[in-house]
Short mmCIF file of C-alpha atoms in Angstrom, two decimals:
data_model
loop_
_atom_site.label_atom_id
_atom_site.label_comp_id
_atom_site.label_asym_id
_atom_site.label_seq_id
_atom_site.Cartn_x
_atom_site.Cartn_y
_atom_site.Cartn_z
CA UNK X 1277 2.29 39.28 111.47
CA UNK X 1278 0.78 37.32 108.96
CA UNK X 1279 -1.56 38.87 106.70
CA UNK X 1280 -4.09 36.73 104.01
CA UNK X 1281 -5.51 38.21 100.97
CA UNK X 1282 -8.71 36.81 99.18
CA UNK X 1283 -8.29 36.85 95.48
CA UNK X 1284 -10.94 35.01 92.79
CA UNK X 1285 -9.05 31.04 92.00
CA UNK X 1286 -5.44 31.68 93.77
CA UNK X 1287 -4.15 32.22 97.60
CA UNK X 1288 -1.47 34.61 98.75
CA UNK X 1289 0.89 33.53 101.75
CA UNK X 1290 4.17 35.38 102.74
CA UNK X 1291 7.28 33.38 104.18
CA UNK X 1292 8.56 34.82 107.19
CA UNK X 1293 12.20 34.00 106.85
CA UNK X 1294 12.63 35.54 103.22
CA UNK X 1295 9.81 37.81 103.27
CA UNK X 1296 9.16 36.46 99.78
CA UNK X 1297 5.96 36.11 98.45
CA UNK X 1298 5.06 32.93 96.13
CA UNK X 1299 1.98 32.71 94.31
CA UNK X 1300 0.52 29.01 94.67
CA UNK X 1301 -2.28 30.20 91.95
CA UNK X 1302 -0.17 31.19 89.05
CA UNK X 1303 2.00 28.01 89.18
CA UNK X 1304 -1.21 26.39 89.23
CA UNK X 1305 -1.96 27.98 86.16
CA UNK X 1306 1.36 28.13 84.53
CA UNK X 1307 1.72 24.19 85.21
CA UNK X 1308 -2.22 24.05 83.13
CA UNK X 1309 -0.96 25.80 80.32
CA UNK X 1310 -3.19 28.89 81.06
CA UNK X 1311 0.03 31.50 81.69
CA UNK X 1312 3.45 31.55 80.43
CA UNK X 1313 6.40 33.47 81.81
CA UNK X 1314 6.53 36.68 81.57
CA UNK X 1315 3.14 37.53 81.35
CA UNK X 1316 2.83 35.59 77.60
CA UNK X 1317 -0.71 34.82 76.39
CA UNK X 1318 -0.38 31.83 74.87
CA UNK X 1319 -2.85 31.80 71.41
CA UNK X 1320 -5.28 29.16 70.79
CA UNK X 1321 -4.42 26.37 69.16
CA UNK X 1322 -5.24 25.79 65.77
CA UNK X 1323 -5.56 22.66 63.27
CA UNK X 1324 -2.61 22.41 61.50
CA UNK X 1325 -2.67 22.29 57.55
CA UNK X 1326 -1.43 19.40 55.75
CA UNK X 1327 2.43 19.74 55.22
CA UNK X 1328 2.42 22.69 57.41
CA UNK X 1329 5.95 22.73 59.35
CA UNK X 1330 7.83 20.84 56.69
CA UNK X 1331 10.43 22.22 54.70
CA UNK X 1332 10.03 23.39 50.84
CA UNK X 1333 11.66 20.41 49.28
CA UNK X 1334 9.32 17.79 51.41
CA UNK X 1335 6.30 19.92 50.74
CA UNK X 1336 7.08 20.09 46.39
CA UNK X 1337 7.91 16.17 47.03
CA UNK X 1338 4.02 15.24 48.38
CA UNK X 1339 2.58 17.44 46.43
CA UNK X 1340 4.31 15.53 42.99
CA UNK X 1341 2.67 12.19 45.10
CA UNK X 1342 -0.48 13.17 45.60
CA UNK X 1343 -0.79 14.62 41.97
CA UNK X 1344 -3.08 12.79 39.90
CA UNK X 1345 -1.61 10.89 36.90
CA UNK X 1346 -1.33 12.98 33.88
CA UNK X 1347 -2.89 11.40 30.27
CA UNK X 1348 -0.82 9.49 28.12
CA UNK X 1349 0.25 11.66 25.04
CA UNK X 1350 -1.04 11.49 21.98
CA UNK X 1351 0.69 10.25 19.07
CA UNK X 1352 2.01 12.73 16.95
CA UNK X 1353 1.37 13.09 13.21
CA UNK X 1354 4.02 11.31 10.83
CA UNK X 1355 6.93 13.98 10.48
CA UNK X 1356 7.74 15.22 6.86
CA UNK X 1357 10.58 12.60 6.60
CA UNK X 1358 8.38 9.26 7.35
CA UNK X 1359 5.91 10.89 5.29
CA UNK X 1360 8.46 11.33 2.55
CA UNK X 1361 10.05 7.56 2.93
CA UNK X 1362 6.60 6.05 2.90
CA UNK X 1363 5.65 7.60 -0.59
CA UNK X 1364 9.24 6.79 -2.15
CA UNK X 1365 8.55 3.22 -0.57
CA UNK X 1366 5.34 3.20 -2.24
CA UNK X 1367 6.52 4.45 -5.44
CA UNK X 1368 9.56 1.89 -6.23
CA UNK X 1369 7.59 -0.73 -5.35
CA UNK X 1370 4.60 0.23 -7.28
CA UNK X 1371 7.31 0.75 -10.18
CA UNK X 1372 8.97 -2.28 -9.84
CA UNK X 1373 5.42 -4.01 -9.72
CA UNK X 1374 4.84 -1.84 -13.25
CA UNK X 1375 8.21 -3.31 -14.81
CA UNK X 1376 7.62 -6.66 -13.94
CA UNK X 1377 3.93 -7.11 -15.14
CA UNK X 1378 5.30 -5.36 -18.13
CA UNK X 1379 7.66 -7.91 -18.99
CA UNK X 1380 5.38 -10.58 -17.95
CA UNK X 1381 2.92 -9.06 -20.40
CA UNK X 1382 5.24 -8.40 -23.32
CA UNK X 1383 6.40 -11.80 -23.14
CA UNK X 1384 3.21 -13.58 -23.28
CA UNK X 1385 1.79 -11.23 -25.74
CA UNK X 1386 5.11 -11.37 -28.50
CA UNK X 1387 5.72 -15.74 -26.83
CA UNK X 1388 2.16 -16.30 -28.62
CA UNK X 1389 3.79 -15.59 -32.09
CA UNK X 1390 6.99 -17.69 -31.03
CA UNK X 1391 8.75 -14.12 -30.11
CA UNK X 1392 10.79 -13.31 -27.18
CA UNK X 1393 10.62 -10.38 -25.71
CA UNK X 1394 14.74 -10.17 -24.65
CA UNK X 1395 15.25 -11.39 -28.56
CA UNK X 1396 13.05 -8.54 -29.63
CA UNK X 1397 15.26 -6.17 -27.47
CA UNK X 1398 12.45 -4.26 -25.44
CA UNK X 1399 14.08 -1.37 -23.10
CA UNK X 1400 12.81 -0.74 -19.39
CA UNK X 1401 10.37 2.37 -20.42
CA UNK X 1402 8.58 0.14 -23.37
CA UNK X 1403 7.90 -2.37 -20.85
CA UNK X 1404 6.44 0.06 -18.29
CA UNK X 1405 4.46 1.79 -21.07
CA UNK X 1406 3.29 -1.88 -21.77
CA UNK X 1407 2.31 -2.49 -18.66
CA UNK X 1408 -0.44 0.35 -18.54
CA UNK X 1409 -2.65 -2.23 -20.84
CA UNK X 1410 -3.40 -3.94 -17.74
CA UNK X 1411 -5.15 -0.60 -16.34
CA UNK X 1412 -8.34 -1.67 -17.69
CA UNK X 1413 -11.83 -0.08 -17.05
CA UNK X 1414 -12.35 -2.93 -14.34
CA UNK X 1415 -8.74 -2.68 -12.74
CA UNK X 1416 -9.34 0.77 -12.30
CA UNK X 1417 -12.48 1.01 -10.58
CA UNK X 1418 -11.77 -2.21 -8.26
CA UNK X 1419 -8.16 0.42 -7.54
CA UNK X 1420 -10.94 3.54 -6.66
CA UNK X 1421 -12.87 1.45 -4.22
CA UNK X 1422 -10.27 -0.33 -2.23
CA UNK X 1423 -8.96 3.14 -2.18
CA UNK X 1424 -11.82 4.59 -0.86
CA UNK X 1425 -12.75 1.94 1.84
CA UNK X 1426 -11.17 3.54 4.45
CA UNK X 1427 -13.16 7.02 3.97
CA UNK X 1428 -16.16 5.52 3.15
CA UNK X 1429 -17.70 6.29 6.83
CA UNK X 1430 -16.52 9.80 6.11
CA UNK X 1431 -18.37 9.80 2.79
CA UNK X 1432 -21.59 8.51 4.01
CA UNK X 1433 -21.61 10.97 6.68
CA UNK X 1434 -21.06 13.59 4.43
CA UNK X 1435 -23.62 12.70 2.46
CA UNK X 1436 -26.16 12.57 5.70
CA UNK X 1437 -27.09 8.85 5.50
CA UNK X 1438 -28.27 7.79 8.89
CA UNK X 1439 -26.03 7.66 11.59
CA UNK X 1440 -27.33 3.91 12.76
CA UNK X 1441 -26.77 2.87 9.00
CA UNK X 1442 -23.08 3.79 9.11
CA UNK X 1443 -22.07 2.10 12.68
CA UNK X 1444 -23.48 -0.76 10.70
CA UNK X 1445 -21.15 -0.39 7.80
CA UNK X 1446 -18.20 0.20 10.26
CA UNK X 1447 -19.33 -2.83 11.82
CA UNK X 1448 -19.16 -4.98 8.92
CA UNK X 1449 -15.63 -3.46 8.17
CA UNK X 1450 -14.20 -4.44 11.26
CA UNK X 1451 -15.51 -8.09 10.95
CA UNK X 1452 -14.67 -8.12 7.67
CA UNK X 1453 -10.92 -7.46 9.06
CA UNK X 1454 -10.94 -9.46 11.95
CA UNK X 1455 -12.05 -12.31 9.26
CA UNK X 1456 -8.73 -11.76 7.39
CA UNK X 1457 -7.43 -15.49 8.28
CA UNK X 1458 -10.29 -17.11 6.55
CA UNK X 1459 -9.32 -15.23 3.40
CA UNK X 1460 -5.79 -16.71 3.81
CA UNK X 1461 -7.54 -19.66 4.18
CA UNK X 1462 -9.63 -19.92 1.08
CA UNK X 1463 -6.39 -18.47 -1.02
CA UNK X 1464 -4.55 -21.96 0.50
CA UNK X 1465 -6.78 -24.10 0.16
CA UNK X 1466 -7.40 -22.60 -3.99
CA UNK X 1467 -3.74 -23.14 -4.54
CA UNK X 1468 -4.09 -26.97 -3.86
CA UNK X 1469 -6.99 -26.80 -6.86
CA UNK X 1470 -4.78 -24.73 -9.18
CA UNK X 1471 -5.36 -27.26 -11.65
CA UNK X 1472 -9.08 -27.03 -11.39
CA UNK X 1473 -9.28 -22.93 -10.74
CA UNK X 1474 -7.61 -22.04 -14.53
CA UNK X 1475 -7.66 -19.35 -16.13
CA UNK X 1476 -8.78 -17.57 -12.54
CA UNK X 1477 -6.16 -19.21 -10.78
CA UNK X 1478 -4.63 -15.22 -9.64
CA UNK X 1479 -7.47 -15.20 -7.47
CA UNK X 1480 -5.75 -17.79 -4.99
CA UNK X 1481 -2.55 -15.03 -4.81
CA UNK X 1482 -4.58 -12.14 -4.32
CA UNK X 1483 -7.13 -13.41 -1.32
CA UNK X 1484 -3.92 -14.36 0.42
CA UNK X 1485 -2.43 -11.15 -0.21
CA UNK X 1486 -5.59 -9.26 0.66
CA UNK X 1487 -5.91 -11.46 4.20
CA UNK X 1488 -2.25 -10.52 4.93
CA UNK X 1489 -2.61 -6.83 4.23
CA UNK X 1490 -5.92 -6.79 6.15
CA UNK X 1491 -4.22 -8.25 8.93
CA UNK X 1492 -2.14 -5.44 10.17
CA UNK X 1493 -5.11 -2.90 10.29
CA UNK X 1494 -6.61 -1.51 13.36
CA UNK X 1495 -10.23 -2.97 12.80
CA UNK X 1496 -8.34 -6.45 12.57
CA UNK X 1497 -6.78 -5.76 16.15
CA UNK X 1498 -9.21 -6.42 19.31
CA UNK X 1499 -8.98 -3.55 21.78
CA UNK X 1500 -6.55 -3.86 24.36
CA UNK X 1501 -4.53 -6.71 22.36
CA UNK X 1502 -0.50 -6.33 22.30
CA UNK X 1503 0.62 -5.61 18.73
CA UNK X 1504 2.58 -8.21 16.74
CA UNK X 1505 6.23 -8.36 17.30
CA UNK X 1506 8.51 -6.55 14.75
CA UNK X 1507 9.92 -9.23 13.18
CA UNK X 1508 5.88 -11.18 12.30
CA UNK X 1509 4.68 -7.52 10.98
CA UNK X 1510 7.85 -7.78 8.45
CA UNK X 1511 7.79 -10.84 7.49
CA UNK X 1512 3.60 -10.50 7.04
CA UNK X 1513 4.49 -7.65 4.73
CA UNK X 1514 7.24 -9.27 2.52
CA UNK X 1515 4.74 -11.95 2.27
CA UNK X 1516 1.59 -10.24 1.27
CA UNK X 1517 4.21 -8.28 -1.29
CA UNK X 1518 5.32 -11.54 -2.62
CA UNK X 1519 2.07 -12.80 -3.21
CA UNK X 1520 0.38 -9.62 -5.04
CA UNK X 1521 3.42 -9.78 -7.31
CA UNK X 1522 2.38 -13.11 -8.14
CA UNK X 1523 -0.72 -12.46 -8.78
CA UNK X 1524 -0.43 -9.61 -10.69
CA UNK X 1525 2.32 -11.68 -12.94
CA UNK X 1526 -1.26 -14.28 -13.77
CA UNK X 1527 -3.29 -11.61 -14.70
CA UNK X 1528 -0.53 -9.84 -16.73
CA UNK X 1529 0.37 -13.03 -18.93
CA UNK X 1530 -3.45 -14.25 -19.07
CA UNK X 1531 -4.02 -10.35 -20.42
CA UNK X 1532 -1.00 -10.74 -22.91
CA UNK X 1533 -1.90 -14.05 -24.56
CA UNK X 1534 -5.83 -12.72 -24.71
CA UNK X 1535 -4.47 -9.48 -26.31
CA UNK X 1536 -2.69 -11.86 -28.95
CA UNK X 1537 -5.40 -14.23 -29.79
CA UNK X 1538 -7.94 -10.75 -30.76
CA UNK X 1539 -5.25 -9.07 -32.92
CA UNK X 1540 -4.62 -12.37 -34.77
CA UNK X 1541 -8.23 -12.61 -35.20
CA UNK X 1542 -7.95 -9.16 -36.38
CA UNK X 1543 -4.53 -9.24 -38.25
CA UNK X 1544 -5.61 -7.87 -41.81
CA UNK X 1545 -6.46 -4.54 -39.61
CA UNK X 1546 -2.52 -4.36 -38.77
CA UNK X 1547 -0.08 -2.13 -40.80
CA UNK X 1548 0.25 -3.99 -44.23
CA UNK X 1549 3.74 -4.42 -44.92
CA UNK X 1550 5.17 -4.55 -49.00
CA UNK X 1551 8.80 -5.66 -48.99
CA UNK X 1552 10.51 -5.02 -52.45
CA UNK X 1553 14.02 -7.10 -53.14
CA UNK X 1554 16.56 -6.94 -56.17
CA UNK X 1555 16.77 -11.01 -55.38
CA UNK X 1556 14.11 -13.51 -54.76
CA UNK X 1557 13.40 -14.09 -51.09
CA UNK X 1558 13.03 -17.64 -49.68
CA UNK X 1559 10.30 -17.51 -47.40
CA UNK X 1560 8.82 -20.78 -44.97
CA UNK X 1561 5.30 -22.07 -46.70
CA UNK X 1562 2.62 -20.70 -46.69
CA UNK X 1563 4.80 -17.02 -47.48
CA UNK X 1564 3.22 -13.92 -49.29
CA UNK X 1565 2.68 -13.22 -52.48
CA UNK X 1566 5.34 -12.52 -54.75
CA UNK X 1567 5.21 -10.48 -58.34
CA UNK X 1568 7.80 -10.14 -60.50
CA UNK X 1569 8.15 -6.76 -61.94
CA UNK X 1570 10.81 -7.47 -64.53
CA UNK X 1571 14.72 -6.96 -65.04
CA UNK X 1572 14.26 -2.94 -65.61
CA UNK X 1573 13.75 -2.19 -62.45
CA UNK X 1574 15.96 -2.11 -59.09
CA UNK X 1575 13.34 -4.08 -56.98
CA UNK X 1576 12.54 -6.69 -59.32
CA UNK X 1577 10.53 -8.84 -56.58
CA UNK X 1578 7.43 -7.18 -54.59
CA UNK X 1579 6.18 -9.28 -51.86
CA UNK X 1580 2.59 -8.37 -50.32
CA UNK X 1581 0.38 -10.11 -47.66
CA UNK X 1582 2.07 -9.13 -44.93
CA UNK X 1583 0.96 -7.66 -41.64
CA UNK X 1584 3.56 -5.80 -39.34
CA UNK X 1585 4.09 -7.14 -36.04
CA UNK X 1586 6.12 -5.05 -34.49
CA UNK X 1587 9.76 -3.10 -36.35
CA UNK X 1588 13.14 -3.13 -33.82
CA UNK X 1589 16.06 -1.30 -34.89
CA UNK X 1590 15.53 -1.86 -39.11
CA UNK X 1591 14.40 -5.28 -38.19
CA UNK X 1592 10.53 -5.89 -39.24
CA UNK X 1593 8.42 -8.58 -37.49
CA UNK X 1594 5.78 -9.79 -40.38
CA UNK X 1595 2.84 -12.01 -40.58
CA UNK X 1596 1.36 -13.32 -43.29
CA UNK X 1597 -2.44 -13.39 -43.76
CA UNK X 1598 -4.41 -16.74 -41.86
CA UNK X 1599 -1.68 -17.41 -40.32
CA UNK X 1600 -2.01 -19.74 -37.35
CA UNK X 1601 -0.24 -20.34 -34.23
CA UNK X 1602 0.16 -23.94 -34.34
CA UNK X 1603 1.65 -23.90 -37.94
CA UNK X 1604 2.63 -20.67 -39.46
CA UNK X 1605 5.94 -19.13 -38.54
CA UNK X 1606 7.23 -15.67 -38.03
CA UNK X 1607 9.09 -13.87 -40.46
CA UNK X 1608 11.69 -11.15 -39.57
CA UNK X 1609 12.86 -9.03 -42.09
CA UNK X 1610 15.99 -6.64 -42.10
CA UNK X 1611 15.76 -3.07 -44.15
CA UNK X 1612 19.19 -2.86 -46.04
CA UNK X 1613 20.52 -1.86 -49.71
CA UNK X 1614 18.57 -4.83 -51.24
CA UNK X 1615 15.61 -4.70 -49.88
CA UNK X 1616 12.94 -1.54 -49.30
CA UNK X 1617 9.88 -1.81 -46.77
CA UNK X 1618 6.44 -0.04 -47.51
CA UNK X 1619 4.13 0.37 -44.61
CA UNK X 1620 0.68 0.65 -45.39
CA UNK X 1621 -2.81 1.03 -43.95
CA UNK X 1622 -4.31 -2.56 -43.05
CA UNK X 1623 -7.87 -3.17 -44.51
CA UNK X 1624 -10.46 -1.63 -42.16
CA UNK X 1625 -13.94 -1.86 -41.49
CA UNK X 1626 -16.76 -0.24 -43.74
CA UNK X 1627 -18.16 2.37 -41.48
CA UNK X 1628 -21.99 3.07 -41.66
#
């Protein structure tokens, strides 16, 4: 007999051969999704995360991707070692630069009273010690302010000047910089006028030094501009090097054969030099003043007038009084047995 059964959404029949009863509502329902086997609610589905299902490797991978780009370092302060190589650099050059203007100086200075300075046997320290004359009041405080240029914003800060003032004085600075060629310019174009630039002609050196050496600061470099291949930055250096040598070689022989022209203006102020001999001397006109002090004595001739130039190993360097450059010589004057120097005080100014 066949029997029916009202349920809510699904029908019940019953075969008659197997006596089997089939469900046509849950494979409706299993075939939507709704039911699973075994009486399995299935959970609702929900949005899957990014990366979710991947393995660890894939998931550290994207998320390196997607990272956002990390800032460029900074460049690190110079280590102890460059710091160390740049001050030794700077120190045997600025020695080197010290030797050289002091042989440039000594030469000019001891060439002005038909010396030379390898004749007069000068050793490395003397010519250093030499060269400190150049270190005049004027050197030194043009030295102070290039030094300071580069704190100057620093300074004015410090010192509260207005804020609007200083951009304007950075300003300047980096124009100033980025103007660098016309200084190499000007120092070209005063090298085809040396004749006409004497005695300043060091300045045509030095404002192509200073245009070189301005050249390879940061103001001088527009933002965003690819720095100078290694080799140009060398060979800018070596250059700007060559060319302050130079110039400081003008200035030292122009301050050597000044310093000789004032102290022969001023020679009876030098050490007075008395040269007694047991024979008579034969000196170049116009020669000192000789007295004869008479066969009883050891030094019969004394020889005065004299003004000390400068005394080398027993050798003494004389001048006599007036003399002149374009006329009078240079007498040199060995201490042995037969002859006996006295140094004395020059004549000096009446005070008050």
């Amino acid at each position: 007999m066949a029997a029916g059964h009202s349920r809510s959404g699904d029908t019940t029949t019953r075969d008659e051969p197997g006596g089997v009863t089939r469900r046509a509502g849950q494979r409706q329902r299993l075939a939507r999704g709704d039911l699973t086997v075994g009486r399995a609610v299935r959970a609702p589905r929900v949005p899957r995360a990014p990366g979710a299902g991947r393995s660890p490797a894939v998931r550290r991978a994207a998320r390196v991707r997607t990272r956002p780009p990390s800032p460029p370092p900074e460049h690190p302060a110079g280590s102890p070692a460059e710091l160390i190589n740049s001050v030794v650099g700077a120190a045997s050059f600025a020695g080197a630069l010290m030797l050289y203007a002091g042989y440039i100086y000594t030469n000019a200075y001891f060439g002005y009273f038909h010396l030379d300075s390898f004749a007069v046997g000068f050793d490395t320290f003397e010519l250093v010690v030499r060269s400190l004359s150049l270190a005049a009041l004027p050197a030194l405080e043009v030295l102070v302010l290039t030094l300071l240029v580069p704190y100057l914003p620093r300074l004015l800060t410090a010192l509260r000047v207005p804020p609007h003032q200083v951009r304007r004085l950075r300003e300047a600075g980096r124009a100033v910089a980025r103007a660098h060629p016309v200084l190499i310019a000007a120092g070209a174009a005063l090298l085809l006028l040396w004749r006409w630039i004497q005695p300043y002609a060091w300045s045509a050196p030095l404002l192509v030094a200073a245009g070189l050496l301005l050249g390879h600061t940061r103001a001088a470099t527009p933002a965003g501009a690819a720095p100078p291949p290694p080799w140009r930055r060398t060979a800018s250096l070596l250059a700007a090097g060559l060319f302050l040598i130079w110039a400081v070689a003008l200035l030292a022989g122009d301050r050597g054969r000044h310093d000789a022209h004032h102290d022969a203006d001023q020679l009876v102020r030098r050490v007075a030099v008395v040269v007694l001999s047991t024979e008579r001397l034969s000196f170049a006109p116009p020669g000192p003043a000789v007295e004869d002090l008479g066969r009883g004595t050891h030094y019969r001739y004394r020889y005065s007038g004299l003004r000390l130039l400068v005394e080398r190993d027993q050798r003494y360097y004389v001048l006599p009084l007036d003399w002149r450059k374009s006329t009078d010589p240079t007498y040199v004057i060995k201490d042995d047995d037969d002859i006996r120097v006295e140094l004395r005080p020059g004549t000096q100014p009446r005070l008050g």
